Coordinates of C-alpha atoms in Angstrom, one line a residue:
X14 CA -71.1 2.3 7.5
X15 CA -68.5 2.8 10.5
X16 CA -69.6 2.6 13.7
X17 CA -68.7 5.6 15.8
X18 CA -66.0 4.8 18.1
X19 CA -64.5 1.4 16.2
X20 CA -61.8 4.2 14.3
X21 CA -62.4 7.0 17.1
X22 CA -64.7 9.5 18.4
X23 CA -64.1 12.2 16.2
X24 CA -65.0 13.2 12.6
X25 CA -62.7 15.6 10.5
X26 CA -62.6 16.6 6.9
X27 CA -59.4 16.7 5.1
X28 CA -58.7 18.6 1.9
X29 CA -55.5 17.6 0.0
X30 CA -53.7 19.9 -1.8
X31 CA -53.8 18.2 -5.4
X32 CA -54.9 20.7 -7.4
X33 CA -58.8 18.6 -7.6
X34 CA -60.0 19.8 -4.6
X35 CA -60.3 16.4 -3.0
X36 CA -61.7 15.9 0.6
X37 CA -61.3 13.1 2.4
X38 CA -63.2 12.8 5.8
X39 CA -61.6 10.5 8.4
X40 CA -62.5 9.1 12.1
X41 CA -59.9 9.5 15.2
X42 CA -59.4 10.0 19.0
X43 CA -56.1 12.4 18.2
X44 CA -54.5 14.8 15.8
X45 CA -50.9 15.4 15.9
X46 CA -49.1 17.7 13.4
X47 CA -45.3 17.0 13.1
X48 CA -42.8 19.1 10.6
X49 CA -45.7 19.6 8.3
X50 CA -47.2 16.1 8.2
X51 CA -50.9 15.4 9.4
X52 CA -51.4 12.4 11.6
X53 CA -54.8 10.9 12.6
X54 CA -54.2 8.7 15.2
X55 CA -56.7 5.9 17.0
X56 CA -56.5 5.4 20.5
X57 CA -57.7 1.5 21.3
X58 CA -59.2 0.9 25.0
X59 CA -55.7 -0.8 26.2
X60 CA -54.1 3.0 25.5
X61 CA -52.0 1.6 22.3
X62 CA -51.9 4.1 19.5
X63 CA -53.0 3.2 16.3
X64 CA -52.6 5.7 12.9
X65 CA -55.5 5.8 10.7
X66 CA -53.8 7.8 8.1
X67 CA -51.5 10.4 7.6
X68 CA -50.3 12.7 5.2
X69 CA -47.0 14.1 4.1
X70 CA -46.1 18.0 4.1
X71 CA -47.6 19.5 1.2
X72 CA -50.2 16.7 0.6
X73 CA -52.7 18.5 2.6
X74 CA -53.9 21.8 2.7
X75 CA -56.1 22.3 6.0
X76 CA -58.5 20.3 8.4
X77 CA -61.8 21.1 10.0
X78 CA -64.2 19.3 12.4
X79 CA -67.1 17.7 10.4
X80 CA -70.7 16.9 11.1
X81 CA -71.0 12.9 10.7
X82 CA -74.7 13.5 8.9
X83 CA -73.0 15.5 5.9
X84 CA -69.5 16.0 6.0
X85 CA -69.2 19.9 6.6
X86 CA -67.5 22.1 8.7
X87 CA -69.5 21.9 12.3
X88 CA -67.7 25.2 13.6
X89 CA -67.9 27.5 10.2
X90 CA -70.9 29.5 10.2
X91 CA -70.0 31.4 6.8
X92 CA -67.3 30.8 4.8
X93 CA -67.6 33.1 1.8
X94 CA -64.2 31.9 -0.6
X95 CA -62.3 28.5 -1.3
X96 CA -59.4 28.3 0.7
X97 CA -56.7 29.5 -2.0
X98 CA -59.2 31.2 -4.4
X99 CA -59.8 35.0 -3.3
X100 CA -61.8 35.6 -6.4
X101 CA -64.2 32.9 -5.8
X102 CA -67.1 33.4 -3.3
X103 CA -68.8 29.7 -3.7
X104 CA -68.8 28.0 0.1
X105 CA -66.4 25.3 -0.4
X106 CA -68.4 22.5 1.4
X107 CA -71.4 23.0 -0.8
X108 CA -72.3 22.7 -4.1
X109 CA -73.2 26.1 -6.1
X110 CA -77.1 24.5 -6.5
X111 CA -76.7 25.2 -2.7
X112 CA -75.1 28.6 -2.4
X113 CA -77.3 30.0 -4.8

């Protein structure tokens, strides 16, 4: 398991747009979004920036803060569709089990 703080201090959940629905969820101090592309950046005591990851324009789809106990959304109350999908209604950060 990480340690909070030895990747940065915050937690956020990716989804990529791959046509899988895959989320990744990634530490950092800083976001920065440039021409499209998603960049998670580490800031180190010293002030030296460090990337943790980044994605390309188009590889992602959208970002939200997430809860380091389970991985969902921290500041979504209801979300009633999948991002993409207006004919679903499943809550796409739980499984249907859950939403049922």
């Amino acid at each position: 398991m990480i340690e909070r703080g030895q990747y940065g201090n915050w937690y956020y959940g990716i989804r990529l747009d791959d046509g899988n629905e895959t989320e990744v969820n990634v530490h950092g101090d800083e976001l920065e979004f440039k021409d499209g592309s998603l960049i998670v950046w580490r800031i180190k005591d010293d002030g030296t920036r460090l990337v943790n990851v980044a994605f390309a324009p188009g590889q992602w789809a959208y970002l939200f803060a997430a809860s380091l106990l389970d991985g969902h959304a921290v500041a979504v109350e209801h979300w009633c569709q999948t991002i993409g999908d207006p004919a679903a209604t499943s809550h796409p950060f739980t499984t249907d089990e859950e939403t049922d």
